[in-house]
mmCIF file of N, CA and C in Angstrom:
data_model
loop_
_atom_site.group_PDB
_atom_site.id
_atom_site.type_symbol
_atom_site.label_atom_id
_atom_site.label_comp_id
_atom_site.label_asym_id
_atom_site.label_seq_id
_atom_site.Cartn_x
_atom_site.Cartn_y
_atom_site.Cartn_z
ATOM 1 N N MET A 1 -46.701 25.054 -21.134
ATOM 2 C CA MET A 1 -46.103 24.899 -19.845
ATOM 3 C C MET A 1 -44.720 24.231 -20.065
ATOM 4 N N THR A 2 -43.681 24.814 -19.524
ATOM 5 C CA THR A 2 -42.406 24.230 -19.663
ATOM 6 C C THR A 2 -41.767 23.996 -18.283
ATOM 7 N N ASP A 3 -42.203 24.615 -17.255
ATOM 8 C CA ASP A 3 -41.572 24.513 -15.922
ATOM 9 C C ASP A 3 -42.582 24.087 -14.932
ATOM 10 N N PRO A 4 -42.427 22.848 -14.356
ATOM 11 C CA PRO A 4 -43.448 22.362 -13.389
ATOM 12 C C PRO A 4 -43.476 23.272 -12.105
ATOM 13 N N SER A 5 -42.354 23.948 -11.836
ATOM 14 C CA SER A 5 -42.328 24.829 -10.657
ATOM 15 C C SER A 5 -43.242 25.990 -10.829
ATOM 16 N N ALA A 6 -43.580 26.353 -12.097
ATOM 17 C CA ALA A 6 -44.494 27.426 -12.373
ATOM 18 C C ALA A 6 -45.902 27.030 -12.207
ATOM 19 N N SER A 7 -46.222 25.749 -11.964
ATOM 20 C CA SER A 7 -47.582 25.314 -11.848
ATOM 21 C C SER A 7 -47.869 25.316 -10.335
ATOM 22 N N SER A 8 -49.165 25.197 -10.005
ATOM 23 C CA SER A 8 -49.644 25.113 -8.657
ATOM 24 C C SER A 8 -50.568 23.979 -8.457
ATOM 25 N N VAL A 9 -50.650 23.436 -7.244
ATOM 26 C CA VAL A 9 -51.484 22.377 -6.915
ATOM 27 C C VAL A 9 -52.354 22.913 -5.792
ATOM 28 N N ARG A 10 -53.656 22.712 -5.955
ATOM 29 C CA ARG A 10 -54.714 23.224 -4.983
ATOM 30 C C ARG A 10 -55.812 22.215 -4.788
ATOM 31 N N PRO A 11 -56.560 22.372 -3.754
ATOM 32 C CA PRO A 11 -57.692 21.481 -3.563
ATOM 33 C C PRO A 11 -58.721 21.658 -4.711
ATOM 34 N N ALA A 12 -59.405 20.649 -5.188
ATOM 35 C CA ALA A 12 -60.370 20.739 -6.176
ATOM 36 C C ALA A 12 -61.667 21.230 -5.589
ATOM 37 N N THR A 13 -62.427 21.948 -6.412
ATOM 38 C CA THR A 13 -63.759 22.391 -6.030
ATOM 39 C C THR A 13 -64.788 21.899 -7.045
ATOM 40 N N VAL A 14 -66.056 22.085 -6.747
ATOM 41 C CA VAL A 14 -67.100 21.690 -7.687
ATOM 42 C C VAL A 14 -66.902 22.365 -9.059
ATOM 43 N N ALA A 15 -66.385 23.577 -9.001
ATOM 44 C CA ALA A 15 -66.128 24.365 -10.257
ATOM 45 C C ALA A 15 -65.099 23.657 -11.154
ATOM 46 N N ASP A 16 -64.292 22.763 -10.635
ATOM 47 C CA ASP A 16 -63.326 22.032 -11.397
ATOM 48 C C ASP A 16 -63.893 20.725 -12.097
ATOM 49 N N ALA A 17 -65.175 20.463 -11.774
ATOM 50 C CA ALA A 17 -65.768 19.170 -12.342
ATOM 51 C C ALA A 17 -65.658 19.116 -13.836
ATOM 52 N N PRO A 18 -65.947 20.166 -14.689
ATOM 53 C CA PRO A 18 -65.877 20.024 -16.092
ATOM 54 C C PRO A 18 -64.461 19.700 -16.561
ATOM 55 N N ALA A 19 -63.459 20.337 -15.946
ATOM 56 C CA ALA A 19 -62.062 20.061 -16.355
ATOM 57 C C ALA A 19 -61.638 18.661 -16.000
ATOM 58 N N ILE A 20 -62.051 18.179 -14.800
ATOM 59 C CA ILE A 20 -61.689 16.850 -14.356
ATOM 60 C C ILE A 20 -62.358 15.801 -15.289
ATOM 61 N N ALA A 21 -63.621 16.099 -15.593
ATOM 62 C CA ALA A 21 -64.411 15.187 -16.503
ATOM 63 C C ALA A 21 -63.745 15.078 -17.859
ATOM 64 N N ALA A 22 -63.236 16.219 -18.371
ATOM 65 C CA ALA A 22 -62.590 16.190 -19.695
ATOM 66 C C ALA A 22 -61.252 15.375 -19.591
ATOM 67 N N LEU A 23 -60.517 15.585 -18.562
ATOM 68 C CA LEU A 23 -59.248 14.828 -18.398
ATOM 69 C C LEU A 23 -59.501 13.383 -18.271
ATOM 70 N N PHE A 24 -60.491 13.000 -17.481
ATOM 71 C CA PHE A 24 -60.813 11.613 -17.280
ATOM 72 C C PHE A 24 -61.336 10.958 -18.515
ATOM 73 N N THR A 25 -62.180 11.669 -19.307
ATOM 74 C CA THR A 25 -62.757 11.183 -20.533
ATOM 75 C C THR A 25 -61.626 10.973 -21.567
ATOM 76 N N ASP A 26 -60.651 11.906 -21.592
ATOM 77 C CA ASP A 26 -59.562 11.747 -22.513
ATOM 78 C C ASP A 26 -58.728 10.527 -22.208
ATOM 79 N N GLU A 27 -58.741 10.058 -20.929
ATOM 80 C CA GLU A 27 -57.973 8.906 -20.549
ATOM 81 C C GLU A 27 -58.731 7.643 -20.780
ATOM 82 N N GLY A 28 -59.989 7.686 -21.275
ATOM 83 C CA GLY A 28 -60.776 6.507 -21.589
ATOM 84 C C GLY A 28 -61.755 6.163 -20.466
ATOM 85 N N TYR A 29 -61.982 7.111 -19.553
ATOM 86 C CA TYR A 29 -62.987 6.921 -18.534
ATOM 87 C C TYR A 29 -64.047 7.944 -18.675
ATOM 88 N N PRO A 30 -64.989 7.726 -19.576
ATOM 89 C CA PRO A 30 -66.000 8.750 -19.854
ATOM 90 C C PRO A 30 -66.781 9.188 -18.585
ATOM 91 N N ALA A 31 -66.870 10.463 -18.376
ATOM 92 C CA ALA A 31 -67.527 11.004 -17.248
ATOM 93 C C ALA A 31 -67.994 12.452 -17.593
ATOM 94 N N GLY A 32 -69.178 12.772 -17.104
ATOM 95 C CA GLY A 32 -69.644 14.140 -17.295
ATOM 96 C C GLY A 32 -69.366 14.985 -16.090
ATOM 97 N N PRO A 33 -69.524 16.264 -16.182
ATOM 98 C CA PRO A 33 -69.356 17.180 -15.006
ATOM 99 C C PRO A 33 -70.200 16.739 -13.781
ATOM 100 N N SER A 34 -71.479 16.347 -14.071
ATOM 101 C CA SER A 34 -72.320 15.967 -12.901
ATOM 102 C C SER A 34 -71.864 14.695 -12.257
ATOM 103 N N ASP A 35 -71.232 13.767 -12.982
ATOM 104 C CA ASP A 35 -70.631 12.604 -12.419
ATOM 105 C C ASP A 35 -69.557 13.001 -11.449
ATOM 106 N N ILE A 36 -68.659 13.853 -11.964
ATOM 107 C CA ILE A 36 -67.487 14.250 -11.162
ATOM 108 C C ILE A 36 -67.980 15.054 -9.925
ATOM 109 N N GLU A 37 -68.949 15.901 -10.066
ATOM 110 C CA GLU A 37 -69.460 16.638 -8.918
ATOM 111 C C GLU A 37 -69.907 15.710 -7.831
ATOM 112 N N GLU A 38 -70.581 14.610 -8.205
ATOM 113 C CA GLU A 38 -70.996 13.595 -7.224
ATOM 114 C C GLU A 38 -69.788 12.901 -6.607
ATOM 115 N N ARG A 39 -68.842 12.574 -7.437
ATOM 116 C CA ARG A 39 -67.605 11.875 -6.910
ATOM 117 C C ARG A 39 -66.851 12.782 -5.949
ATOM 118 N N LEU A 40 -66.746 14.002 -6.265
ATOM 119 C CA LEU A 40 -66.040 14.978 -5.370
ATOM 120 C C LEU A 40 -66.676 14.998 -4.016
ATOM 121 N N THR A 41 -68.003 14.741 -3.865
ATOM 122 C CA THR A 41 -68.573 14.709 -2.518
ATOM 123 C C THR A 41 -68.025 13.514 -1.681
ATOM 124 N N HIS A 42 -67.668 12.409 -2.412
ATOM 125 C CA HIS A 42 -67.120 11.221 -1.687
ATOM 126 C C HIS A 42 -65.759 11.518 -1.117
ATOM 127 N N PHE A 43 -65.061 12.520 -1.632
ATOM 128 C CA PHE A 43 -63.707 12.907 -1.200
ATOM 129 C C PHE A 43 -63.675 14.122 -0.345
ATOM 130 N N ASP A 44 -64.849 14.523 0.132
ATOM 131 C CA ASP A 44 -64.899 15.661 0.997
ATOM 132 C C ASP A 44 -64.851 15.248 2.470
ATOM 133 N N SER A 45 -63.619 14.800 2.883
ATOM 134 C CA SER A 45 -63.449 14.384 4.217
ATOM 135 C C SER A 45 -61.983 14.621 4.586
ATOM 136 N N PRO A 46 -61.673 14.638 5.886
ATOM 137 C CA PRO A 46 -60.291 14.885 6.311
ATOM 138 C C PRO A 46 -59.299 13.835 5.801
ATOM 139 N N ARG A 47 -59.794 12.641 5.419
ATOM 140 C CA ARG A 47 -58.892 11.547 5.020
ATOM 141 C C ARG A 47 -58.890 11.362 3.470
ATOM 142 N N SER A 48 -59.562 12.216 2.732
ATOM 143 C CA SER A 48 -59.639 12.067 1.331
ATOM 144 C C SER A 48 -59.416 13.494 0.773
ATOM 145 N N ARG A 49 -58.746 13.478 -0.446
ATOM 146 C CA ARG A 49 -58.596 14.792 -1.138
ATOM 147 C C ARG A 49 -58.509 14.615 -2.567
ATOM 148 N N VAL A 50 -58.932 15.579 -3.377
ATOM 149 C CA VAL A 50 -58.732 15.694 -4.794
ATOM 150 C C VAL A 50 -58.044 16.990 -4.919
ATOM 151 N N MET A 51 -56.904 16.939 -5.675
ATOM 152 C CA MET A 51 -56.087 18.187 -5.921
ATOM 153 C C MET A 51 -55.921 18.397 -7.401
ATOM 154 N N ILE A 52 -55.932 19.672 -7.728
ATOM 155 C CA ILE A 52 -55.819 20.086 -9.116
ATOM 156 C C ILE A 52 -54.461 20.648 -9.368
ATOM 157 N N ALA A 53 -53.868 20.322 -10.462
ATOM 158 C CA ALA A 53 -52.604 20.955 -10.895
ATOM 159 C C ALA A 53 -52.956 21.919 -12.042
ATOM 160 N N GLU A 54 -52.507 23.174 -11.932
ATOM 161 C CA GLU A 54 -52.859 24.154 -12.915
ATOM 162 C C GLU A 54 -51.732 25.068 -13.195
ATOM 163 N N HIS A 55 -51.740 25.685 -14.384
ATOM 164 C CA HIS A 55 -50.762 26.638 -14.807
ATOM 165 C C HIS A 55 -51.430 27.700 -15.569
ATOM 166 N N GLU A 56 -51.231 28.950 -15.125
ATOM 167 C CA GLU A 56 -51.826 30.103 -15.734
ATOM 168 C C GLU A 56 -53.379 29.931 -15.902
ATOM 169 N N GLY A 57 -54.055 29.350 -14.924
ATOM 170 C CA GLY A 57 -55.498 29.174 -15.006
ATOM 171 C C GLY A 57 -56.036 27.946 -15.725
ATOM 172 N N ALA A 58 -55.054 27.149 -16.416
ATOM 173 C CA ALA A 58 -55.467 25.987 -17.154
ATOM 174 C C ALA A 58 -55.271 24.764 -16.310
ATOM 175 N N THR A 59 -56.259 23.909 -16.207
ATOM 176 C CA THR A 59 -56.154 22.737 -15.386
ATOM 177 C C THR A 59 -55.390 21.692 -16.231
ATOM 178 N N LEU A 60 -54.263 21.193 -15.687
ATOM 179 C CA LEU A 60 -53.375 20.298 -16.402
ATOM 180 C C LEU A 60 -53.385 18.915 -15.871
ATOM 181 N N GLY A 61 -54.032 18.694 -14.715
ATOM 182 C CA GLY A 61 -54.025 17.430 -14.083
ATOM 183 C C GLY A 61 -54.767 17.412 -12.838
ATOM 184 N N PHE A 62 -54.984 16.175 -12.242
ATOM 185 C CA PHE A 62 -55.533 16.088 -10.922
ATOM 186 C C PHE A 62 -55.089 14.767 -10.302
ATOM 187 N N ILE A 63 -55.199 14.690 -8.962
ATOM 188 C CA ILE A 63 -54.852 13.515 -8.234
ATOM 189 C C ILE A 63 -55.875 13.352 -7.118
ATOM 190 N N ALA A 64 -56.366 12.219 -6.920
ATOM 191 C CA ALA A 64 -57.351 11.858 -5.841
ATOM 192 C C ALA A 64 -56.759 10.878 -4.925
ATOM 193 N N VAL A 65 -56.713 11.127 -3.630
ATOM 194 C CA VAL A 65 -56.104 10.195 -2.652
ATOM 195 C C VAL A 65 -57.024 9.973 -1.504
ATOM 196 N N HIS A 66 -56.853 8.815 -0.828
ATOM 197 C CA HIS A 66 -57.682 8.475 0.345
ATOM 198 C C HIS A 66 -56.847 7.684 1.302
ATOM 199 N N ALA A 67 -56.868 8.074 2.588
ATOM 200 C CA ALA A 67 -56.161 7.332 3.597
ATOM 201 C C ALA A 67 -57.002 6.288 4.184
ATOM 202 N N MET A 68 -56.527 5.043 4.068
ATOM 203 C CA MET A 68 -57.348 3.866 4.461
ATOM 204 C C MET A 68 -56.635 3.109 5.607
ATOM 205 N N PRO A 69 -57.437 2.738 6.632
ATOM 206 C CA PRO A 69 -56.766 2.007 7.719
ATOM 207 C C PRO A 69 -56.378 0.613 7.210
ATOM 208 N N ARG A 70 -55.302 0.112 7.760
ATOM 209 C CA ARG A 70 -54.823 -1.226 7.370
ATOM 210 C C ARG A 70 -55.220 -2.232 8.453
ATOM 211 N N PHE A 71 -55.526 -3.400 8.076
ATOM 212 C CA PHE A 71 -55.970 -4.394 9.022
ATOM 213 C C PHE A 71 -54.757 -5.017 9.713
ATOM 214 N N GLU A 72 -53.729 -5.242 8.925
ATOM 215 C CA GLU A 72 -52.600 -6.010 9.441
ATOM 216 C C GLU A 72 -51.698 -5.216 10.352
ATOM 217 N N HIS A 73 -51.850 -3.861 10.433
ATOM 218 C CA HIS A 73 -51.080 -2.976 11.256
ATOM 219 C C HIS A 73 -52.032 -1.950 11.809
ATOM 220 N N ASP A 74 -51.582 -1.279 12.853
ATOM 221 C CA ASP A 74 -52.417 -0.200 13.477
ATOM 222 C C ASP A 74 -52.017 1.139 12.913
ATOM 223 N N ASP A 75 -52.161 1.228 11.544
ATOM 224 C CA ASP A 75 -51.887 2.500 10.914
ATOM 225 C C ASP A 75 -52.683 2.600 9.651
ATOM 226 N N SER A 76 -52.437 3.597 8.846
ATOM 227 C CA SER A 76 -53.149 3.825 7.609
ATOM 228 C C SER A 76 -52.165 3.954 6.417
ATOM 229 N N THR A 77 -52.642 3.780 5.252
ATOM 230 C CA THR A 77 -51.876 4.098 4.071
ATOM 231 C C THR A 77 -52.693 5.072 3.159
ATOM 232 N N LEU A 78 -51.955 5.959 2.567
ATOM 233 C CA LEU A 78 -52.612 6.881 1.631
ATOM 234 C C LEU A 78 -52.512 6.237 0.282
ATOM 235 N N GLN A 79 -53.715 5.939 -0.325
ATOM 236 C CA GLN A 79 -53.819 5.342 -1.620
ATOM 237 C C GLN A 79 -54.065 6.447 -2.659
ATOM 238 N N ILE A 80 -53.452 6.276 -3.813
ATOM 239 C CA ILE A 80 -53.782 7.111 -4.911
ATOM 240 C C ILE A 80 -54.933 6.454 -5.600
ATOM 241 N N ILE A 81 -56.077 7.134 -5.741
ATOM 242 C CA ILE A 81 -57.293 6.591 -6.337
ATOM 243 C C ILE A 81 -57.281 6.924 -7.845
ATOM 244 N N ALA A 82 -56.900 8.136 -8.168
ATOM 245 C CA ALA A 82 -56.822 8.551 -9.656
ATOM 246 C C ALA A 82 -55.647 9.559 -9.742
ATOM 247 N N HIS A 83 -54.991 9.571 -10.924
ATOM 248 C CA HIS A 83 -53.813 10.470 -11.167
ATOM 249 C C HIS A 83 -53.743 10.675 -12.641
ATOM 250 N N VAL A 84 -54.104 11.837 -13.127
ATOM 251 C CA VAL A 84 -54.163 12.151 -14.508
ATOM 252 C C VAL A 84 -53.386 13.410 -14.836
ATOM 253 N N VAL A 85 -52.538 13.369 -15.854
ATOM 254 C CA VAL A 85 -51.911 14.609 -16.360
ATOM 255 C C VAL A 85 -52.313 14.751 -17.850
ATOM 256 N N ASP A 86 -52.759 15.921 -18.172
ATOM 257 C CA ASP A 86 -53.109 16.219 -19.571
ATOM 258 C C ASP A 86 -51.940 15.847 -20.454
ATOM 259 N N ALA A 87 -52.300 15.357 -21.620
ATOM 260 C CA ALA A 87 -51.287 14.883 -22.638
ATOM 261 C C ALA A 87 -50.319 16.051 -22.995
ATOM 262 N N VAL A 88 -50.827 17.258 -23.027
ATOM 263 C CA VAL A 88 -49.993 18.411 -23.446
ATOM 264 C C VAL A 88 -48.954 18.776 -22.372
ATOM 265 N N ALA A 89 -49.150 18.250 -21.146
ATOM 266 C CA ALA A 89 -48.245 18.661 -20.022
ATOM 267 C C ALA A 89 -47.369 17.463 -19.528
ATOM 268 N N ARG A 90 -47.447 16.342 -20.223
ATOM 269 C CA ARG A 90 -46.683 15.207 -19.798
ATOM 270 C C ARG A 90 -45.153 15.399 -20.035
ATOM 271 N N GLU A 91 -44.403 14.604 -19.343
ATOM 272 C CA GLU A 91 -42.941 14.535 -19.414
ATOM 273 C C GLU A 91 -42.267 15.861 -19.008
ATOM 274 N N ARG A 92 -42.965 16.555 -18.150
ATOM 275 C CA ARG A 92 -42.452 17.900 -17.690
ATOM 276 C C ARG A 92 -42.329 17.951 -16.136
ATOM 277 N N GLY A 93 -42.645 16.851 -15.473
ATOM 278 C CA GLY A 93 -42.570 16.808 -14.002
ATOM 279 C C GLY A 93 -43.794 17.147 -13.274
ATOM 280 N N LEU A 94 -44.842 17.393 -13.928
ATOM 281 C CA LEU A 94 -46.165 17.769 -13.217
ATOM 282 C C LEU A 94 -46.679 16.574 -12.502
ATOM 283 N N GLY A 95 -46.569 15.325 -13.024
ATOM 284 C CA GLY A 95 -47.018 14.150 -12.274
ATOM 285 C C GLY A 95 -46.254 14.037 -11.007
ATOM 286 N N ARG A 96 -44.929 14.193 -11.035
ATOM 287 C CA ARG A 96 -44.142 14.108 -9.849
ATOM 288 C C ARG A 96 -44.499 15.217 -8.800
ATOM 289 N N THR A 97 -44.835 16.402 -9.330
ATOM 290 C CA THR A 97 -45.306 17.484 -8.443
ATOM 291 C C THR A 97 -46.511 17.062 -7.684
ATOM 292 N N MET A 98 -47.492 16.498 -8.340
ATOM 293 C CA MET A 98 -48.759 15.994 -7.683
ATOM 294 C C MET A 98 -48.434 14.817 -6.768
ATOM 295 N N LEU A 99 -47.512 13.899 -7.150
ATOM 296 C CA LEU A 99 -47.135 12.863 -6.183
ATOM 297 C C LEU A 99 -46.499 13.406 -4.918
ATOM 298 N N ALA A 100 -45.695 14.436 -5.044
ATOM 299 C CA ALA A 100 -45.095 15.078 -3.901
ATOM 300 C C ALA A 100 -46.137 15.712 -2.957
ATOM 301 N N GLU A 101 -47.217 16.283 -3.571
ATOM 302 C CA GLU A 101 -48.312 16.810 -2.804
ATOM 303 C C GLU A 101 -49.049 15.644 -2.117
ATOM 304 N N ALA A 102 -49.208 14.574 -2.737
ATOM 305 C CA ALA A 102 -49.858 13.413 -2.124
ATOM 306 C C ALA A 102 -49.059 12.892 -0.959
ATOM 307 N N GLN A 103 -47.772 12.862 -1.079
ATOM 308 C CA GLN A 103 -46.874 12.430 0.002
ATOM 309 C C GLN A 103 -46.933 13.440 1.163
ATOM 310 N N ARG A 104 -47.001 14.771 0.867
ATOM 311 C CA ARG A 104 -47.164 15.713 1.914
ATOM 312 C C ARG A 104 -48.504 15.494 2.650
ATOM 313 N N THR A 105 -49.574 15.192 1.923
ATOM 314 C CA THR A 105 -50.875 14.925 2.454
ATOM 315 C C THR A 105 -50.834 13.720 3.389
ATOM 316 N N ALA A 106 -50.026 12.716 2.984
ATOM 317 C CA ALA A 106 -49.871 11.501 3.841
ATOM 318 C C ALA A 106 -49.348 11.915 5.191
ATOM 319 N N GLY A 107 -48.372 12.807 5.195
ATOM 320 C CA GLY A 107 -47.827 13.265 6.424
ATOM 321 C C GLY A 107 -48.824 13.982 7.313
ATOM 322 N N GLU A 108 -49.688 14.746 6.671
ATOM 323 C CA GLU A 108 -50.748 15.460 7.405
ATOM 324 C C GLU A 108 -51.763 14.567 8.081
ATOM 325 N N VAL A 109 -52.033 13.445 7.436
ATOM 326 C CA VAL A 109 -53.026 12.538 8.049
ATOM 327 C C VAL A 109 -52.367 11.298 8.720
ATOM 328 N N ALA A 110 -51.035 11.434 8.939
ATOM 329 C CA ALA A 110 -50.277 10.381 9.622
ATOM 330 C C ALA A 110 -50.452 8.990 8.961
ATOM 331 N N ALA A 111 -50.294 8.876 7.659
ATOM 332 C CA ALA A 111 -50.443 7.705 6.919
ATOM 333 C C ALA A 111 -49.196 7.408 6.101
ATOM 334 N N ALA A 112 -48.957 6.083 5.903
ATOM 335 C CA ALA A 112 -47.910 5.751 5.057
ATOM 336 C C ALA A 112 -48.321 6.089 3.614
ATOM 337 N N PHE A 113 -47.373 6.312 2.740
ATOM 338 C CA PHE A 113 -47.709 6.707 1.346
ATOM 339 C C PHE A 113 -47.421 5.517 0.442
ATOM 340 N N ARG A 114 -48.381 5.110 -0.360
ATOM 341 C CA ARG A 114 -48.234 4.094 -1.320
ATOM 342 C C ARG A 114 -48.438 4.653 -2.760
ATOM 343 N N HIS A 115 -47.454 4.376 -3.573
ATOM 344 C CA HIS A 115 -47.577 4.888 -4.998
ATOM 345 C C HIS A 115 -47.580 3.670 -5.876
ATOM 346 N N ARG A 116 -48.735 3.529 -6.598
ATOM 347 C CA ARG A 116 -48.839 2.374 -7.534
ATOM 348 C C ARG A 116 -48.796 2.883 -8.923
ATOM 349 N N ALA A 117 -47.997 2.196 -9.757
ATOM 350 C CA ALA A 117 -47.946 2.584 -11.196
ATOM 351 C C ALA A 117 -48.069 1.298 -12.007
ATOM 352 N N ALA A 118 -49.041 1.194 -12.902
ATOM 353 C CA ALA A 118 -49.233 0.132 -13.811
ATOM 354 C C ALA A 118 -49.386 -1.200 -13.013
ATOM 355 N N GLY A 119 -50.130 -1.184 -11.908
ATOM 356 C CA GLY A 119 -50.363 -2.372 -11.108
ATOM 357 C C GLY A 119 -49.220 -2.805 -10.266
ATOM 358 N N ARG A 120 -48.154 -2.027 -10.146
ATOM 359 C CA ARG A 120 -46.997 -2.527 -9.363
ATOM 360 C C ARG A 120 -46.820 -1.511 -8.203
ATOM 361 N N LEU A 121 -46.495 -2.055 -7.025
ATOM 362 C CA LEU A 121 -46.138 -1.224 -5.892
ATOM 363 C C LEU A 121 -44.727 -0.721 -6.131
ATOM 364 N N THR A 122 -44.560 0.621 -6.176
ATOM 365 C CA THR A 122 -43.250 1.110 -6.502
ATOM 366 C C THR A 122 -42.595 1.892 -5.300
ATOM 367 N N ARG A 123 -43.412 2.298 -4.336
ATOM 368 C CA ARG A 123 -42.820 2.988 -3.217
ATOM 369 C C ARG A 123 -43.774 2.985 -2.034
ATOM 370 N N VAL A 124 -43.153 2.662 -0.892
ATOM 371 C CA VAL A 124 -43.950 2.820 0.376
ATOM 372 C C VAL A 124 -42.992 3.579 1.338
ATOM 373 N N THR A 125 -43.450 4.678 1.885
ATOM 374 C CA THR A 125 -42.760 5.410 2.933
ATOM 375 C C THR A 125 -43.672 5.625 4.082
ATOM 376 N N ARG A 126 -43.071 5.662 5.220
ATOM 377 C CA ARG A 126 -43.889 5.893 6.399
ATOM 378 C C ARG A 126 -43.674 7.391 6.868
ATOM 379 N N THR A 127 -44.594 7.859 7.650
ATOM 380 C CA THR A 127 -44.466 9.203 8.223
ATOM 381 C C THR A 127 -43.195 9.285 9.140
ATOM 382 N N PRO A 128 -42.730 10.476 9.385
ATOM 383 C CA PRO A 128 -41.501 10.546 10.207
ATOM 384 C C PRO A 128 -41.628 9.978 11.589
ATOM 385 N N THR A 129 -42.889 9.878 12.115
ATOM 386 C CA THR A 129 -43.039 9.297 13.489
ATOM 387 C C THR A 129 -42.946 7.816 13.475
ATOM 388 N N ARG A 130 -42.830 7.173 12.351
ATOM 389 C CA ARG A 130 -42.707 5.704 12.281
ATOM 390 C C ARG A 130 -41.417 5.302 11.545
ATOM 391 N N PRO A 131 -40.943 4.096 11.804
ATOM 392 C CA PRO A 131 -39.697 3.727 10.983
ATOM 393 C C PRO A 131 -39.938 3.703 9.557
ATOM 394 N N THR A 132 -38.925 4.000 8.771
ATOM 395 C CA THR A 132 -39.028 3.941 7.374
ATOM 396 C C THR A 132 -39.204 2.588 6.869
ATOM 397 N N CYS A 133 -40.103 2.449 5.975
ATOM 398 C CA CYS A 133 -40.420 1.072 5.381
ATOM 399 C C CYS A 133 -40.260 1.179 3.874
ATOM 400 N N SER A 134 -39.643 0.198 3.262
ATOM 401 C CA SER A 134 -39.503 0.218 1.815
ATOM 402 C C SER A 134 -39.967 -1.069 1.269
ATOM 403 N N ALA A 135 -40.318 -1.082 -0.049
ATOM 404 C CA ALA A 135 -40.756 -2.293 -0.687
ATOM 405 C C ALA A 135 -40.109 -2.336 -2.056
ATOM 406 N N SER A 136 -39.782 -3.444 -2.471
ATOM 407 C CA SER A 136 -39.250 -3.652 -3.855
ATOM 408 C C SER A 136 -40.492 -3.687 -4.758
ATOM 409 N N THR A 137 -40.185 -3.513 -6.058
ATOM 410 C CA THR A 137 -41.247 -3.536 -7.001
ATOM 411 C C THR A 137 -41.860 -4.962 -6.996
ATOM 412 N N VAL A 138 -43.206 -4.962 -6.957
ATOM 413 C CA VAL A 138 -43.902 -6.251 -6.937
ATOM 414 C C VAL A 138 -44.869 -6.259 -8.035
ATOM 415 N N ASP A 139 -44.839 -7.219 -8.921
ATOM 416 C CA ASP A 139 -45.785 -7.377 -10.010
ATOM 417 C C ASP A 139 -46.832 -8.341 -9.580
ATOM 418 N N PRO A 140 -48.074 -7.869 -9.359
ATOM 419 C CA PRO A 140 -49.069 -8.800 -8.865
ATOM 420 C C PRO A 140 -49.555 -9.834 -9.866
ATOM 421 N N HIS A 141 -49.058 -9.715 -11.125
ATOM 422 C CA HIS A 141 -49.488 -10.682 -12.130
ATOM 423 C C HIS A 141 -48.451 -11.805 -12.276
ATOM 424 N N SER A 142 -47.412 -11.837 -11.509
ATOM 425 C CA SER A 142 -46.407 -12.883 -11.614
ATOM 426 C C SER A 142 -46.534 -13.900 -10.516
#
């Protein structure tokens, strides 16, 4: 795969469990297909999604998101629960493609979008119906 625009992102199904399990296991989180099948049931709701990135039928990554209500405000944030790109497809924009899909999903469920990387908050955006909100990078370990 050389062009992320040639890839597609679609909702995950139970048939994707073996590929998700393999990606997760490769990242150091051992899981079998039956484990993933069970976890997919937890994301089968209007406020949760698991999406697969694929190219020519090969699964190259996935992202799992969940919109959670916030206590301090009368709104929700879309949290990324898991985000994995196969090592053979990294550095080609596929991760950004999945993040864009997560942000689109946030708009669908009227939630602010939070993107966390390596334990740091790197971006917060609100849906168009709310004022834009931004945050500087915060390291929770400092």
